[in-house]
Amino acid sequence: GESVGLHLPTLSVQEGDNSIINCAYSNSASDYFIWYKQESGKGPQFIIDIRSNMDKRQGQRVTVLLNKTVKHLSLQIAATQPGDSAVYFCAENWANTGNQFYFGTGTSLTVIP
Amino acid sequence: DTGVSQDPRHKITKRGQNVTFRCDPISEHNRLYWYRQTLGQGPEFLTYFQNEAQLEKSRLLSDRFSAERPKGSFSTLEIQRTEQGDSAMYLCASSFMEDTGELFFGEGSRLTVL
């Protein structure tokens, strides 16, 4: 079946460095993508989203890139801080399924002070 | 507290018992979602509501699972005849707009089936 997956399950970065978290999706019909952050013991928290008619979107310290040709999504975090340590999930919305969002396995980001 | 509230936060039950979880969404949000999350995995979509209408329920894991949102406000998720494989975190989320992936999640209800 179709699935959302991540290239790396864990990522460690030095405080102040930039982080890049990758996500591969296999459903070519997906038209909307979201990144979530989940801290230990908490529910996921929305970070940023991007629709399939865009290839880049920027937020505060975060940038999402979408490459539809290779079905790849990435989240870039600038000047990573200890508070960024969490598990990051990408989620996709299959076209014409309403608001059903399907999450990947997640990448655990650890920021080293 | 204006966030999504879930109750109970933890539930331990014996196999075969029924359990019910409650979710109170953010008050002005008309969309409500249920997800299940097991250790090391991303949230798994179960079902969602637009006001009191259940728009999708085919992803509920079995006929032992059911969800309601009778008045378009709070929602309940019931699991009948629990099995050990039902042990997981059950997450509720809500959103205001129909066409958004910005879901506001609660902290979840953790179920342990002995």
mmCIF file of C-alpha atoms in Angstrom, chain A:
data_model
loop_
_atom_site.group_PDB
_atom_site.id
_atom_site.type_symbol
_atom_site.label_atom_id
_atom_site.label_comp_id
_atom_site.label_asym_id
_atom_site.label_seq_id
_atom_site.Cartn_x
_atom_site.Cartn_y
_atom_site.Cartn_z
ATOM 1 C CA GLY A 1 0.000 0.000 0.000
ATOM 2 C CA GLU A 2 0.931 3.631 -0.163
ATOM 3 C CA SER A 3 3.034 4.891 2.729
ATOM 4 C CA VAL A 4 4.860 7.867 4.026
ATOM 5 C CA GLY A 5 8.398 7.134 5.096
ATOM 6 C CA LEU A 6 11.479 8.850 6.432
ATOM 7 C CA HIS A 7 15.078 8.348 5.356
ATOM 8 C CA LEU A 8 16.658 8.579 8.807
ATOM 9 C CA PRO A 9 15.118 7.539 12.084
ATOM 10 C CA THR A 10 17.545 9.622 14.206
ATOM 11 C CA LEU A 11 19.472 12.826 13.734
ATOM 12 C CA SER A 12 21.906 14.571 16.068
ATOM 13 C CA VAL A 13 23.058 18.134 15.480
ATOM 14 C CA GLN A 14 25.074 20.699 17.352
ATOM 15 C CA GLU A 15 23.227 23.644 18.789
ATOM 16 C CA GLY A 16 23.316 26.507 16.306
ATOM 17 C CA ASP A 17 23.727 24.274 13.263
ATOM 18 C CA ASN A 18 21.038 23.812 10.662
ATOM 19 C CA SER A 19 19.003 20.595 10.616
ATOM 20 C CA ILE A 20 17.515 18.844 7.623
ATOM 21 C CA ILE A 21 14.897 16.171 8.083
ATOM 22 C CA ASN A 22 13.818 14.210 5.041
ATOM 23 C CA CYS A 23 10.649 12.405 4.130
ATOM 24 C CA ALA A 24 9.762 10.248 1.142
ATOM 25 C CA TYR A 25 6.198 9.722 0.102
ATOM 26 C CA SER A 26 4.929 7.172 -2.343
ATOM 27 C CA ASN A 27 1.389 8.308 -3.097
ATOM 28 C CA SER A 28 1.655 10.480 -6.164
ATOM 29 C CA ALA A 29 -1.937 11.564 -5.585
ATOM 30 C CA SER A 30 -1.012 13.349 -2.359
ATOM 31 C CA ASP A 31 -1.551 17.073 -2.717
ATOM 32 C CA TYR A 32 -0.934 18.502 0.715
ATOM 33 C CA PHE A 33 1.878 17.888 3.202
ATOM 34 C CA ILE A 34 2.382 18.860 6.798
ATOM 35 C CA TRP A 35 5.239 18.694 9.275
ATOM 36 C CA TYR A 36 4.579 18.044 12.928
ATOM 37 C CA LYS A 37 6.810 18.082 16.000
ATOM 38 C CA GLN A 38 6.157 15.804 18.929
ATOM 39 C CA GLU A 39 7.881 16.252 22.242
ATOM 40 C CA SER A 40 7.987 13.431 24.738
ATOM 41 C CA GLY A 41 4.668 12.906 26.465
ATOM 42 C CA LYS A 42 2.825 15.421 24.308
ATOM 43 C CA GLY A 43 0.635 15.370 21.271
ATOM 44 C CA PRO A 44 2.003 16.404 17.873
ATOM 45 C CA GLN A 45 2.296 20.125 17.211
ATOM 46 C CA PHE A 46 1.840 21.674 13.768
ATOM 47 C CA ILE A 47 4.955 23.286 12.326
ATOM 48 C CA ILE A 48 4.349 24.126 8.691
ATOM 49 C CA ASP A 49 2.445 22.909 5.655
ATOM 50 C CA ILE A 50 2.828 23.006 1.898
ATOM 51 C CA ARG A 51 0.510 22.266 -0.974
ATOM 52 C CA SER A 52 1.516 20.476 -4.114
ATOM 53 C CA ASN A 53 1.353 23.625 -6.233
ATOM 54 C CA MET A 54 4.352 24.986 -4.320
ATOM 55 C CA ASP A 55 7.918 23.749 -3.995
ATOM 56 C CA LYS A 56 9.069 25.845 -1.055
ATOM 57 C CA ARG A 57 7.519 27.507 1.947
ATOM 58 C CA GLN A 58 9.158 29.347 4.793
ATOM 59 C CA GLY A 59 8.151 29.919 8.366
ATOM 60 C CA GLN A 60 9.938 31.133 11.411
ATOM 61 C CA ARG A 61 13.329 29.340 11.347
ATOM 62 C CA VAL A 62 11.811 26.542 9.267
ATOM 63 C CA THR A 63 11.626 25.886 5.555
ATOM 64 C CA VAL A 64 9.799 23.064 3.838
ATOM 65 C CA LEU A 65 10.862 21.916 0.390
ATOM 66 C CA LEU A 66 8.759 19.720 -1.844
ATOM 67 C CA ASN A 67 10.123 17.839 -4.818
ATOM 68 C CA LYS A 68 7.210 16.200 -6.574
ATOM 69 C CA THR A 69 9.399 14.649 -9.236
ATOM 70 C CA VAL A 70 11.069 12.341 -6.746
ATOM 71 C CA LYS A 71 8.269 12.498 -4.173
ATOM 72 C CA HIS A 72 10.473 13.948 -1.494
ATOM 73 C CA LEU A 73 9.800 16.409 1.281
ATOM 74 C CA SER A 74 12.283 18.030 3.631
ATOM 75 C CA LEU A 75 12.145 20.230 6.697
ATOM 76 C CA GLN A 76 15.020 22.582 7.326
ATOM 77 C CA ILE A 77 15.461 24.097 10.764
ATOM 78 C CA ALA A 78 17.831 27.037 10.975
ATOM 79 C CA ALA A 79 20.047 27.640 14.006
ATOM 80 C CA THR A 80 18.789 24.555 15.813
ATOM 81 C CA GLN A 81 18.122 25.031 19.501
ATOM 82 C CA PRO A 82 17.835 22.526 22.374
ATOM 83 C CA GLY A 83 14.079 23.125 22.392
ATOM 84 C CA ASP A 84 13.940 21.696 18.887
ATOM 85 C CA SER A 85 14.788 18.241 20.224
ATOM 86 C CA ALA A 86 11.745 16.114 19.438
ATOM 87 C CA VAL A 87 10.370 13.609 16.958
ATOM 88 C CA TYR A 88 9.387 15.127 13.637
ATOM 89 C CA PHE A 89 6.694 13.640 11.436
ATOM 90 C CA CYS A 90 5.672 14.406 7.922
ATOM 91 C CA ALA A 91 2.068 13.767 7.057
ATOM 92 C CA GLU A 92 0.329 13.658 3.714
ATOM 93 C CA ASN A 93 -3.196 14.203 2.571
ATOM 94 C CA TRP A 94 -4.361 12.016 -0.254
ATOM 95 C CA ALA A 95 -6.247 14.018 -2.832
ATOM 96 C CA ASN A 96 -10.025 13.729 -2.681
ATOM 97 C CA THR A 97 -10.047 12.061 0.703
ATOM 98 C CA GLY A 98 -11.121 15.105 2.649
ATOM 99 C CA ASN A 99 -9.065 15.787 5.719
ATOM 100 C CA GLN A 100 -7.468 12.406 6.229
ATOM 101 C CA PHE A 101 -3.819 12.893 7.089
ATOM 102 C CA TYR A 102 -1.383 9.990 7.052
ATOM 103 C CA PHE A 103 1.757 10.230 9.131
ATOM 104 C CA GLY A 104 5.179 8.737 8.565
ATOM 105 C CA THR A 105 7.254 6.932 11.168
ATOM 106 C CA GLY A 106 9.131 10.002 12.367
ATOM 107 C CA THR A 107 12.697 11.228 12.846
ATOM 108 C CA SER A 108 14.081 11.794 16.301
ATOM 109 C CA LEU A 109 16.120 14.998 16.428
ATOM 110 C CA THR A 110 18.583 15.491 19.255
ATOM 111 C CA VAL A 111 20.289 18.850 19.667
ATOM 112 C CA ILE A 112 23.642 18.697 21.390
ATOM 113 C CA PRO A 113 24.361 21.815 23.481
#
